[in-house]
Amino acid sequence: MIPVRGHEGQTIAVLGLGRSGRATAAALKAGGADVVAWDDGPSGREAAEAEGIELRDLTRASAYEGVSLLVTSPGIAHLYPAPHAAIQAAWEAGVPVDNDIGLFFRSFAAEGFEEFDTLPRVVAVTGSNGKSTTSALIHHILVENGRPAQLAGNIGRGVLDLDPPQDGEVVVLELSSYQTELARALTPDVAVLTNLSPDHLDRHAGPGGYFAAKRRLFAEGGPDRAVIGVDENEGRFLANQLATAAADDRVIAISSGRKLQGPGWNVFARKGFLSEWRKGRQVASVDLRDVPGLPGAHNHQNACAAWAVARSLGLGPRGIEAALRSYPGLPHRSQRVAEKDGVAFVNDSKATNVDSAAKALAAFPRIRWICGGLEKEGGLASLAPQLSHVAKAYVIGREAEAFALKLPGVEAEICGAMAVAVARAMEEAEPGDTVLLAPAAASFDQYDNFEKRGEDFVAEVRARL
């Protein structure tokens, strides 16, 4: 646990009592604060009471008497489409609002750091797609090369649930736009933007607000080094804003699909080969085509980001390459579930938006595509360039028929349920095909989350092998 400092003897309110909320309450208590908390759901309140957390209805203005700070969980809207009633009440009472990420960065440096030979460092990864894989891959590379490391944030453990850092340790955080937008402190040593595509637009009032939330990690934090995906205009803009000259190697540009030139520090992947260039010359190259845990151009972009971070932390090319080859992949993200009779089965349930689904489709030559769910804003039009890879679509979800109508030129079967889709895809698959779950939609019409959807796919596949 990372005890939260600076609030000794103060009363701090915590809104949202899921995993991160309860960890925040515990870390505040460990730092000497008094904690009151609230959750809209009775199960959250019951869990908190069982852990000895005092409950107080924070939607009431009177609840903030004597409260110094409100700490809110990332899933709770604090501005758009409308602020939660408890956050509005905090505003009215003049109580500052923060989240666990802000508390973490203010509390990370602990007594005893001055005795370490190498100060602990924080790597923070954000972006629309690939941030989970990139974060896990960075962590894997560090561990495989003998560097102490922990992984937390939007993946795995809550940030305040981490162990106090060791000498030379690297903490790798995956941060969503919900987390970066509100945190009052953002001071990573290395910050990463993988890419940007439309997502969570209701929470940020459009693409401009979404980019602004991501940009805070760099503009507010002032990292020693920034790794920026420059395949979109927003990334190119950000890299240009951060660099003071063309050769400024505090900014490492990464790309998937095009060669990056110039005197700066660049890492890019083309046709399956990763290349690192510094000061106008190539210093390393790796063939990624046969790396099993990183299939497709989108994963090659993740590899570029992880490579850039590892190199900025002083790791050598050979050690990084060996770790890339041993990376097992993450569940629900291009996860190879099984192979039988020349047919591969891949779970990419995390492909909850059109951009991530398009990248998954581009990774395989001939696909039996399981798709559908709760469609997000923006429609499905940008999938068109990759639909030529689809032999047939098997559409799930409550609005499966409407979803299928938005896939022009693709043979589509309305399946509704996952069990039906998997059964039909397996019946019709031929050697060389990939049965791919890449829904291009949220899961909430049928499942609690994308993990449950992916687990259902895996279970249905394995039950039929």
PDB file of C-alpha atoms in Angstrom, residues 4-136:
ATOM      1  CA  VAL A   4      -1.529   8.977   1.283  1.00  0.00           C
ATOM      2  CA  ARG A   5       0.365  11.830   2.880  1.00  0.00           C
ATOM      3  CA  GLY A   6      -0.582  15.434   3.481  1.00  0.00           C
ATOM      4  CA  HIS A   7      -4.024  14.802   4.969  1.00  0.00           C
ATOM      5  CA  GLU A   8      -3.185  13.718   8.504  1.00  0.00           C
ATOM      6  CA  GLY A   9      -6.064  14.501  10.857  1.00  0.00           C
ATOM      7  CA  GLN A  10      -8.295  15.701   8.011  1.00  0.00           C
ATOM      8  CA  THR A  11     -11.635  14.217   6.974  1.00  0.00           C
ATOM      9  CA  ILE A  12     -11.508  13.013   3.373  1.00  0.00           C
ATOM     10  CA  ALA A  13     -14.580  11.859   1.443  1.00  0.00           C
ATOM     11  CA  VAL A  14     -14.395   8.975  -1.047  1.00  0.00           C
ATOM     12  CA  LEU A  15     -17.043   8.592  -3.759  1.00  0.00           C
ATOM     13  CA  GLY A  16     -17.344   5.150  -5.344  1.00  0.00           C
ATOM     14  CA  LEU A  17     -16.486   2.010  -3.394  1.00  0.00           C
ATOM     15  CA  GLY A  18     -15.310  -0.446  -6.005  1.00  0.00           C
ATOM     16  CA  ARG A  19     -11.795  -1.874  -6.033  1.00  0.00           C
ATOM     17  CA  SER A  20      -9.994   1.459  -6.430  1.00  0.00           C
ATOM     18  CA  GLY A  21     -12.333   3.304  -4.046  1.00  0.00           C
ATOM     19  CA  ARG A  22     -11.799   0.886  -1.174  1.00  0.00           C
ATOM     20  CA  ALA A  23      -8.033   0.874  -1.806  1.00  0.00           C
ATOM     21  CA  THR A  24      -8.105   4.681  -1.703  1.00  0.00           C
ATOM     22  CA  ALA A  25      -9.964   4.671   1.613  1.00  0.00           C
ATOM     23  CA  ALA A  26      -7.427   2.252   3.091  1.00  0.00           C
ATOM     24  CA  ALA A  27      -4.465   4.303   1.844  1.00  0.00           C
ATOM     25  CA  LEU A  28      -5.940   7.505   3.260  1.00  0.00           C
ATOM     26  CA  LYS A  29      -6.444   5.851   6.653  1.00  0.00           C
ATOM     27  CA  ALA A  30      -2.883   4.510   6.542  1.00  0.00           C
ATOM     28  CA  GLY A  31      -1.685   8.083   6.026  1.00  0.00           C
ATOM     29  CA  GLY A  32      -3.575   9.345   9.067  1.00  0.00           C
ATOM     30  CA  ALA A  33      -6.759  10.731   7.473  1.00  0.00           C
ATOM     31  CA  ASP A  34     -10.314  10.149   8.657  1.00  0.00           C
ATOM     32  CA  VAL A  35     -12.452   8.726   5.851  1.00  0.00           C
ATOM     33  CA  VAL A  36     -16.146   8.969   5.042  1.00  0.00           C
ATOM     34  CA  ALA A  37     -17.466   7.397   1.875  1.00  0.00           C
ATOM     35  CA  TRP A  38     -20.463   6.770  -0.350  1.00  0.00           C
ATOM     36  CA  ASP A  39     -21.486   4.532  -3.222  1.00  0.00           C
ATOM     37  CA  ASP A  40     -24.730   4.666  -5.194  1.00  0.00           C
ATOM     38  CA  GLY A  41     -25.047   0.888  -5.062  1.00  0.00           C
ATOM     39  CA  PRO A  42     -25.991  -1.023  -1.908  1.00  0.00           C
ATOM     40  CA  SER A  43     -23.409  -3.753  -2.601  1.00  0.00           C
ATOM     41  CA  GLY A  44     -20.610  -1.183  -2.612  1.00  0.00           C
ATOM     42  CA  ARG A  45     -21.824   0.305   0.632  1.00  0.00           C
ATOM     43  CA  GLU A  46     -22.112  -3.125   2.257  1.00  0.00           C
ATOM     44  CA  ALA A  47     -18.559  -4.036   1.207  1.00  0.00           C
ATOM     45  CA  ALA A  48     -17.254  -0.759   2.617  1.00  0.00           C
ATOM     46  CA  GLU A  49     -19.082  -1.201   5.918  1.00  0.00           C
ATOM     47  CA  ALA A  50     -17.607  -4.677   6.226  1.00  0.00           C
ATOM     48  CA  GLU A  51     -14.153  -3.075   5.987  1.00  0.00           C
ATOM     49  CA  GLY A  52     -14.975  -0.523   8.681  1.00  0.00           C
ATOM     50  CA  ILE A  53     -15.431   2.478   6.367  1.00  0.00           C
ATOM     51  CA  GLU A  54     -17.854   5.111   7.674  1.00  0.00           C
ATOM     52  CA  LEU A  55     -20.688   5.819   5.234  1.00  0.00           C
ATOM     53  CA  ARG A  56     -22.100   9.274   4.563  1.00  0.00           C
ATOM     54  CA  ASP A  57     -24.507  10.274   1.782  1.00  0.00           C
ATOM     55  CA  LEU A  58     -22.240  12.618  -0.169  1.00  0.00           C
ATOM     56  CA  THR A  59     -25.028  13.819  -2.444  1.00  0.00           C
ATOM     57  CA  ARG A  60     -26.254  16.017   0.433  1.00  0.00           C
ATOM     58  CA  ALA A  61     -24.719  19.465   0.883  1.00  0.00           C
ATOM     59  CA  SER A  62     -24.515  18.963   4.651  1.00  0.00           C
ATOM     60  CA  ALA A  63     -22.243  15.957   4.141  1.00  0.00           C
ATOM     61  CA  TYR A  64     -19.251  18.210   3.403  1.00  0.00           C
ATOM     62  CA  GLU A  65     -19.108  19.969   6.728  1.00  0.00           C
ATOM     63  CA  GLY A  66     -15.528  19.483   7.942  1.00  0.00           C
ATOM     64  CA  VAL A  67     -14.480  17.643   4.758  1.00  0.00           C
ATOM     65  CA  SER A  68     -11.172  18.771   3.188  1.00  0.00           C
ATOM     66  CA  LEU A  69     -11.211  16.801  -0.085  1.00  0.00           C
ATOM     67  CA  LEU A  70     -13.473  14.596  -2.207  1.00  0.00           C
ATOM     68  CA  VAL A  71     -11.759  11.693  -3.996  1.00  0.00           C
ATOM     69  CA  THR A  72     -13.900  10.225  -6.768  1.00  0.00           C
ATOM     70  CA  SER A  73     -13.607   6.960  -8.701  1.00  0.00           C
ATOM     71  CA  PRO A  74     -12.850   7.260 -12.438  1.00  0.00           C
ATOM     72  CA  GLY A  75     -16.121   5.759 -13.646  1.00  0.00           C
ATOM     73  CA  ILE A  76     -18.167   8.559 -12.058  1.00  0.00           C
ATOM     74  CA  ALA A  77     -18.940  11.491 -14.368  1.00  0.00           C
ATOM     75  CA  HIS A  78     -17.552  14.730 -12.990  1.00  0.00           C
ATOM     76  CA  LEU A  79     -18.449  17.112 -15.823  1.00  0.00           C
ATOM     77  CA  TYR A  80     -20.016  15.566 -18.942  1.00  0.00           C
ATOM     78  CA  PRO A  81     -22.621  14.465 -19.798  1.00  0.00           C
ATOM     79  CA  ALA A  82     -23.607  15.740 -16.317  1.00  0.00           C
ATOM     80  CA  PRO A  83     -21.694  15.843 -13.032  1.00  0.00           C
ATOM     81  CA  HIS A  84     -22.682  13.391 -10.330  1.00  0.00           C
ATOM     82  CA  ALA A  85     -24.809  14.939  -7.586  1.00  0.00           C
ATOM     83  CA  ALA A  86     -22.076  14.348  -4.997  1.00  0.00           C
ATOM     84  CA  ILE A  87     -19.534  16.229  -7.101  1.00  0.00           C
ATOM     85  CA  GLN A  88     -21.946  19.113  -7.558  1.00  0.00           C
ATOM     86  CA  ALA A  89     -22.461  19.179  -3.803  1.00  0.00           C
ATOM     87  CA  ALA A  90     -18.677  19.315  -3.280  1.00  0.00           C
ATOM     88  CA  TRP A  91     -18.419  22.256  -5.681  1.00  0.00           C
ATOM     89  CA  GLU A  92     -21.137  24.104  -3.817  1.00  0.00           C
ATOM     90  CA  ALA A  93     -19.334  23.478  -0.531  1.00  0.00           C
ATOM     91  CA  GLY A  94     -16.002  24.639  -1.984  1.00  0.00           C
ATOM     92  CA  VAL A  95     -14.404  21.213  -1.431  1.00  0.00           C
ATOM     93  CA  PRO A  96     -11.641  20.294  -3.939  1.00  0.00           C
ATOM     94  CA  VAL A  97     -12.183  17.161  -6.049  1.00  0.00           C
ATOM     95  CA  ASP A  98      -9.373  14.743  -6.965  1.00  0.00           C
ATOM     96  CA  ASN A  99      -8.899  11.057  -7.785  1.00  0.00           C
ATOM     97  CA  ASP A 100      -6.577   8.269  -6.663  1.00  0.00           C
ATOM     98  CA  ILE A 101      -4.094   9.046  -9.450  1.00  0.00           C
ATOM     99  CA  GLY A 102      -3.580  12.542  -8.103  1.00  0.00           C
ATOM    100  CA  LEU A 103      -3.123  11.169  -4.576  1.00  0.00           C
ATOM    101  CA  PHE A 104      -0.627   8.594  -5.846  1.00  0.00           C
ATOM    102  CA  PHE A 105       1.649  11.111  -7.543  1.00  0.00           C
ATOM    103  CA  ARG A 106       1.657  13.326  -4.447  1.00  0.00           C
ATOM    104  CA  SER A 107       2.457  10.372  -2.171  1.00  0.00           C
ATOM    105  CA  PHE A 108       4.788   8.174  -4.267  1.00  0.00           C
ATOM    106  CA  ALA A 109       8.119   9.680  -3.143  1.00  0.00           C
ATOM    107  CA  ALA A 110       8.635   8.244   0.329  1.00  0.00           C
ATOM    108  CA  GLU A 111      11.098   8.626   3.156  1.00  0.00           C
ATOM    109  CA  GLY A 112      14.220   6.629   2.385  1.00  0.00           C
ATOM    110  CA  PHE A 113      14.335   7.473  -1.336  1.00  0.00           C
ATOM    111  CA  GLU A 114      17.519   9.456  -0.678  1.00  0.00           C
ATOM    112  CA  GLU A 115      19.236   6.218   0.377  1.00  0.00           C
ATOM    113  CA  PHE A 116      18.498   4.417  -2.894  1.00  0.00           C
ATOM    114  CA  ASP A 117      21.251   4.010  -5.489  1.00  0.00           C
ATOM    115  CA  THR A 118      18.649   4.453  -8.254  1.00  0.00           C
ATOM    116  CA  LEU A 119      15.458   6.410  -7.640  1.00  0.00           C
ATOM    117  CA  PRO A 120      12.195   4.610  -8.448  1.00  0.00           C
ATOM    118  CA  ARG A 121      10.525   5.834 -11.632  1.00  0.00           C
ATOM    119  CA  VAL A 122       6.985   5.974 -12.970  1.00  0.00           C
ATOM    120  CA  VAL A 123       5.963   5.207 -16.563  1.00  0.00           C
ATOM    121  CA  ALA A 124       2.405   6.287 -17.428  1.00  0.00           C
ATOM    122  CA  VAL A 125       0.694   4.985 -20.571  1.00  0.00           C
ATOM    123  CA  THR A 126      -2.443   6.446 -22.126  1.00  0.00           C
ATOM    124  CA  GLY A 127      -4.122   6.352 -25.540  1.00  0.00           C
ATOM    125  CA  SER A 128      -7.283   5.080 -27.195  1.00  0.00           C
ATOM    126  CA  ASN A 129      -6.118   1.586 -28.102  1.00  0.00           C
ATOM    127  CA  GLY A 130      -3.253  -0.614 -27.044  1.00  0.00           C
ATOM    128  CA  LYS A 131      -2.528   0.986 -23.682  1.00  0.00           C
ATOM    129  CA  SER A 132      -3.201  -2.202 -21.723  1.00  0.00           C
ATOM    130  CA  THR A 133      -0.981  -4.314 -23.977  1.00  0.00           C
ATOM    131  CA  THR A 134       1.710  -1.622 -24.031  1.00  0.00           C
ATOM    132  CA  SER A 135       1.674  -1.292 -20.232  1.00  0.00           C
ATOM    133  CA  ALA A 136       1.803  -5.057 -19.699  1.00  0.00           C
TER     134      ALA A 136
END
